[in-house]
Amino acid sequence: MRLLHTSDWHLGRAFHRVNMLDAQAGFIGHLVTTVRERGVDAVVVSGDVYDRAVPPLAAVELYDDALHRLAGLGVPTVMISGNHDSARRLGVGAGLIGRAGIHLRTEPAACGTPVVLSDTHGDVAFYGLPYLEPALVKDEFGVEKAGHEAVLAAAMDRVRADLATRAQGTRSVVLAHAFVTGGEASDSERDITVGGVASVPAGVFDGVDYAALGHLHGCQTITERVRYSGSPLPYSFSETGHRKTMWLVDLDADGSVTAERVDCPVPRALARIRGPLEELLADPQLTRHEEAWVEATLTDPVRPADPMARLAERFPHTLSLVFDPERAPDDPDVSYAGRLADRSDQEIAEDFVAHVRGAGPDEHEQAVLRDAFDAVRADEAVREVAR
């Protein structure tokens, strides 16, 4: 059975205020063409279909168009909700849509109930594990303490229990939206840290033939059977080095996996350039970036006049301007933003306690801070679901 694995469409999202809807429509067209021309038997979409719980109308219309075109090909699609989606909204009409071969899996309680498709070698069971917000699903899965590994492990226990009841030789595919240990994150993913931990071990997916993952925006192979497709389009300059692709996966009769990357259309190249403004404007080696979307980091010791306008004369698609004067790390003028770069909310809060009190928090106080941040995240998730 040939699968096309994609995720993280983020329909409705902009790139530094650039409307990406046309590029997203171009990707949908490419997806449909790939399904038709490469003999795809099933499409799997591993979450974050939309960029937010209440997407703009244009994004909903594009999603509707995608479903109609996929259904028109007669190729089954299995889709789960991600942490950006409203699971309840995405799942509206799932039963009716399922009759057209578009199988939406947004309910945590249904993790152990697969979509079963067949080929000449027998059945393939597709288990959809939507994004599992630990604070909201821990009771459903009977875990004592809310955490990503605990709830995902409990969901996978249901998958393996159901698989054990099926005919010998039944192959299995799991769709999941999670941060798996070994994956490389980018700046465009929403933090899902709970209890100080964001990731889960790849071993949680043991026992299935293929785990089609979503959440991280870079295409990655965690193991031969556990892969991220990544987002089909870039959503931050941290993705400058990404090759945006989908996975074309052949699941053989014995469950072995062969995977090929299929490139996605590139609306415009990304480039990060760095240096004093006058050097950036004159450097002949930067000619290749003149038509790219550009993030420019200026290292001038004094902020130059009209930097964006001057950059735009050579790089008309400059979208992001960063000032990072070359100073010693202990220079008092190092920016507050620079001091906070790459630090988590927990670490920033602990630094604040140390600054105010003269000593950092002890283990008990660290736990209190973690619980407070987790409570805020859970409350935000509840309110987002209720919208």
C-alpha positions as a printed Julia matrix, in Angstrom:
387×3 Matrix{Float64}:
   0.0     0.0     0.0
   1.38    3.38   -1.01
   0.83    6.23    1.46
   1.4     9.95    1.12
   2.31   11.38    4.54
   1.92   15.12    5.12
   1.14   17.4     8.06
   1.25   20.93    9.44
  -0.52   22.73    6.61
  -1.34   25.64    8.96
  -3.97   26.96    6.58
  -4.54   30.65    7.24
  -1.05   31.37    8.53
   1.03   34.27    7.24
   4.81   34.44    6.93
   6.0    37.7     8.51
   2.76   39.37    7.4
   2.98   37.92    3.88
  -0.32   36.22    3.01
   0.48   32.58    2.26
  -2.96   31.52    1.03
  -1.91   31.37   -2.64
   1.15   29.31   -1.73
  -1.02   27.01    0.4
  -3.44   26.59   -2.51
  -0.46   25.76   -4.72
   0.59   23.08   -2.26
  -2.91   21.56   -2.21
  -2.83   21.4    -6.01
   0.58   19.73   -5.86
  -0.69   17.24   -3.27
  -3.63   16.25   -5.46
  -1.38   15.91   -8.53
   1.06   13.73   -6.56
  -1.76   11.46   -5.39
  -3.0    11.05   -8.94
   0.34   10.65  -10.72
   2.22    8.53   -8.16
  -0.47    5.91   -7.59
  -1.11    6.82   -3.96
  -3.53    4.47   -2.15
  -4.11    6.59    0.99
  -3.25   10.08    2.24
  -2.41   10.69    5.9
  -2.46   14.21    7.36
  -0.93   14.32   10.84
  -2.45   17.43   12.38
  -2.3    21.23   12.36
  -4.52   21.46    9.34
  -5.35   25.01   10.4
  -3.13   27.54   12.1
  -5.6    28.46   14.82
  -8.76   27.22   16.47
 -10.99   29.7    14.63
  -9.46   29.99   11.14
 -10.31   32.72    8.63
 -13.01   31.97    6.09
 -10.53   31.81    3.2
  -8.62   29.04    5.01
 -11.83   27.07    5.6
 -12.71   27.41    1.92
  -9.28   26.08    0.92
  -9.67   23.15    3.32
 -13.1    22.42    1.83
 -11.6    22.5    -1.67
  -8.85   20.09   -0.61
 -11.36   17.61    0.79
 -13.51   17.75   -2.34
 -10.52   17.19   -4.61
  -9.16   14.29   -2.56
 -12.6    12.69   -2.34
 -12.99   13.16   -6.1
  -9.9    11.03   -6.68
 -11.47    8.17   -4.73
  -8.33    7.9    -2.58
  -9.02    7.53    1.18
  -7.64   10.23    3.47
  -7.04    9.89    7.21
  -6.61   13.15    9.1
  -6.08   14.06   12.76
  -6.27   17.33   14.67
  -3.09   19.01   15.94
  -2.36   21.39   18.78
  -3.22   24.41   16.6
  -6.57   22.98   15.51
  -9.84   23.05   17.37
 -10.5    19.31   17.53
 -14.24   19.84   17.97
 -14.52   22.17   14.99
 -12.35   20.03   12.73
 -14.37   16.96   13.67
 -17.8    18.42   12.87
 -19.5    16.22   10.29
 -16.85   13.49   10.58
 -19.38   10.69   10.16
 -20.87   12.16    7.01
 -17.5    13.16    5.56
 -16.26    9.65    6.24
 -18.75    8.33    3.68
 -16.76   10.22    1.06
 -13.55    8.5     2.16
 -12.22   11.39    4.29
 -11.71    9.99    7.77
 -11.34   12.66   10.49
  -9.97   11.49   13.81
 -10.27   14.18   16.48
 -11.64   12.33   19.52
  -9.05   10.97   22.0
 -11.48    8.25   23.11
 -11.4     6.76   19.59
  -7.63    6.2    19.52
  -8.08    2.44   19.51
 -10.68    2.4    16.73
  -8.92    2.28   13.36
  -9.83    3.1     9.81
  -9.28   -0.22    8.04
  -8.24   -0.16    4.39
  -7.31   -3.16    2.27
  -5.02   -4.04   -0.61
  -4.15   -7.33   -2.31
  -2.07   -8.37    0.73
  -4.78   -7.82    3.34
  -5.82   -5.14    5.82
  -4.0    -2.03    6.95
  -5.32   -0.48   10.18
  -4.88    3.3    10.47
  -5.05    4.62   14.05
  -5.54    8.35   14.43
  -4.15    9.84   17.64
  -5.09   13.54   17.66
  -2.97   15.92   19.68
  -3.42   14.84   23.29
  -3.32   17.8    25.67
  -2.31   15.98   28.88
  -4.39   18.08   31.27
  -7.53   17.49   29.22
  -7.19   13.76   28.49
  -5.5    12.28   31.56
  -8.84   11.12   32.99
  -9.85    9.54   29.69
  -6.66    7.47   29.71
  -6.55    6.86   33.46
  -3.12    8.33   34.08
  -2.34    9.81   37.49
  -0.13   12.69   36.41
  -0.63   14.71   33.26
   2.33   14.34   30.92
   2.89   13.78   27.22
   4.61   10.42   27.58
   1.97    9.04   29.96
  -1.06    9.92   27.82
   0.58    8.95   24.53
   1.72    5.62   26.0
  -1.82    4.95   27.23
  -3.24    5.77   23.8
  -0.71    3.42   22.17
  -1.7     0.68   24.62
  -5.22    0.93   23.17
  -3.78    0.74   19.65
  -1.78   -2.4    20.42
  -4.73   -3.98   22.23
  -6.98   -3.5    19.22
  -4.28   -4.66   16.81
  -3.9    -7.88   18.82
  -7.53   -8.75   18.08
  -7.1    -8.49   14.31
  -6.12  -11.12   11.78
  -2.49  -12.14   11.74
  -0.58  -10.12    9.19
  -2.69   -6.99    9.59
  -0.38   -4.05    9.0
  -0.65   -0.87   11.05
  -0.12    2.88   10.67
  -0.39    5.41   13.5
  -0.93    9.13   12.95
   0.22   11.24   15.91
   0.92   14.87   16.67
   3.72   15.1    19.21
   7.32   16.08   19.88
   9.37   12.88   19.74
  12.84   12.75   21.28
  15.51   13.2    18.65
  13.41   15.55   16.56
  14.74   19.01   15.68
  12.42   21.9    16.44
  12.14   25.28   14.7
  10.9    28.69   15.81
   7.47   28.31   14.2
   6.1    25.53   16.4
   4.0    26.31   19.45
   5.6    25.13   22.69
   3.83   22.08   24.17
   6.02   21.64   27.26
   4.21   20.12   30.23
   5.9    19.58   33.59
   9.17   20.75   32.08
   9.07   18.04   29.43
   8.04   18.49   25.79
   9.21   15.28   24.11
   8.36   11.58   24.27
  10.61    8.65   23.34
  10.24    7.07   19.91
   9.84    3.69   21.61
   6.27    4.64   22.55
   5.36    3.68   18.96
   6.83    0.17   19.15
   4.58   -2.5    17.69
   3.26   -0.62   14.65
   4.64   -0.66   11.14
   4.71    3.08   10.51
   4.22    6.18   12.67
   3.29    9.25   10.6
   4.13   12.21   12.8
   3.17   15.86   12.77
   4.11   18.92   14.86
   7.78   19.54   13.97
   8.16   21.58   10.79
  11.3    19.94    9.44
  11.08   16.67    7.49
  12.88   14.13    9.7
  13.54   10.42   10.08
  13.53    9.48   13.77
  13.74    5.78   12.89
  12.93    3.98    9.64
   9.38    3.49   10.95
   8.93    6.83   12.74
   9.03    9.96   10.58
   7.97   13.6    10.43
   6.8    14.95    7.1
   7.33   18.55    8.25
   5.32   21.53    7.06
   4.94   21.92    3.29
   5.78   25.63    3.51
   8.17   27.67    5.68
   6.67   29.6     8.57
   9.82   31.07   10.17
  13.34   32.0     9.11
  14.62   29.19   11.32
  13.44   26.94    8.47
  15.85   28.5     5.96
  17.77   25.24    5.67
  14.69   23.03    5.35
  13.84   21.09    2.22
  10.04   21.09    2.25
   8.68   17.67    1.3
   6.1    14.95    1.86
   6.85   11.28    2.45
   5.79    8.75   -0.18
   5.73    5.53    1.83
   5.4     2.01    0.44
   4.13   -0.42    3.06
   5.0    -3.89    1.83
   3.1    -7.12    2.43
   5.26   -7.96    5.46
   5.0    -4.46    6.93
   8.43   -3.3     5.81
   8.74    0.38    4.91
  10.32    2.13    1.95
  10.1     5.93    1.94
  10.84    8.61   -0.64
  10.76   12.38   -0.2
   8.55   14.31   -2.63
   9.45   17.98   -2.91
   6.81   20.66   -2.35
   6.57   23.84   -4.44
   8.79   26.66   -3.18
   6.99   30.03   -3.39
  10.21   31.96   -2.71
  13.61   31.05   -1.28
  14.53   32.11    2.28
  17.8    33.78    3.22
  19.4    34.96    6.43
  22.12   37.57    5.97
  24.27   39.15    8.65
  26.78   41.96    8.89
  27.16   45.76    8.89
  24.6    47.44    6.66
  27.1    48.89    4.17
  28.71   45.47    3.68
  25.33   43.82    3.05
  24.48   46.44    0.45
  27.81   45.97   -1.37
  28.7    42.28   -1.01
  28.57   40.66   -4.49
  28.18   37.19   -2.95
  24.69   38.18   -1.74
  23.38   38.72   -5.26
  21.8    35.27   -5.17
  19.52   36.42   -2.33
  18.11   39.51   -4.04
  14.82   37.81   -4.91
  14.55   35.81   -1.68
  12.55   36.52    1.45
  15.27   37.97    3.64
  15.95   38.26    7.34
  18.78   40.74    7.82
  20.75   40.94   11.06
  22.7    44.18   11.34
  25.86   44.14   13.44
  26.67   47.87   13.22
  27.7    49.23   16.65
  25.3    52.14   16.11
  21.91   51.68   14.5
  22.14   53.11   10.95
  19.56   55.48    9.5
  16.65   54.07    7.44
  18.03   50.51    7.41
  14.87   48.8     6.13
  14.38   51.22    3.25
  18.02   50.93    2.22
  17.97   47.13    2.42
  14.76   47.0     0.39
  16.49   48.79   -2.5
  18.71   45.74   -2.99
  16.59   43.07   -1.29
  12.98   44.09   -2.04
  11.54   41.12   -0.13
  13.21   41.88    3.2
  10.69   40.83    5.85
  12.62   40.81    9.1
  15.22   43.2    10.48
  17.24   42.29   13.57
  19.81   44.45   15.37
  22.65   42.54   17.01
  25.64   44.84   17.55
  28.85   42.92   18.04
  29.53   43.42   21.75
  31.06   41.4    24.52
  28.53   39.09   26.28
  28.97   41.01   29.55
  28.37   44.38   27.92
  25.52   46.07   29.86
  24.02   47.22   26.56
  23.33   43.66   25.39
  19.6    43.67   24.69
  17.01   42.17   26.98
  15.72   40.12   24.04
  19.21   38.79   23.47
  19.53   37.73   27.09
  16.24   35.85   26.87
  16.94   34.13   23.55
  16.51   30.34   23.65
  15.33   30.39   27.28
  12.07   28.77   28.32
   9.36   30.49   30.37
  10.41   28.34   33.31
  14.04   29.43   33.04
  13.07   33.1    32.7
  10.9    32.87   35.82
  13.69   31.16   37.77
  16.14   33.88   36.67
  13.68   36.52   37.88
  13.43   34.86   41.3
  17.23   34.77   41.53
  17.48   38.43   40.51
  14.9    39.61   43.06
  15.86   37.39   45.96
  19.55   36.84   45.39
  19.15   33.06   45.16
  17.33   30.85   42.68
  14.27   28.73   43.56
  14.73   25.41   45.33
  13.28   22.13   44.0
   9.89   22.69   45.64
   9.64   26.22   44.25
  10.68   25.0    40.79
   7.83   22.49   40.93
   5.39   25.24   41.94
   6.49   27.32   38.95
   6.12   24.32   36.61
   2.63   23.63   37.93
   1.67   27.28   37.44
   2.85   27.32   33.82
   1.09   24.0    33.16
  -2.13   25.34   34.68
  -1.99   28.4    32.42
  -1.43   26.22   29.35
  -4.28   23.91   30.31
  -6.6    26.87   30.89
  -5.68   28.3    27.49
  -6.4    24.93   25.89
  -9.78   24.68   27.6
 -10.75   28.19   26.51
  -9.61   27.5    22.95
 -11.72   24.34   22.8
 -14.74   26.24   24.16
 -14.59   29.01   21.54
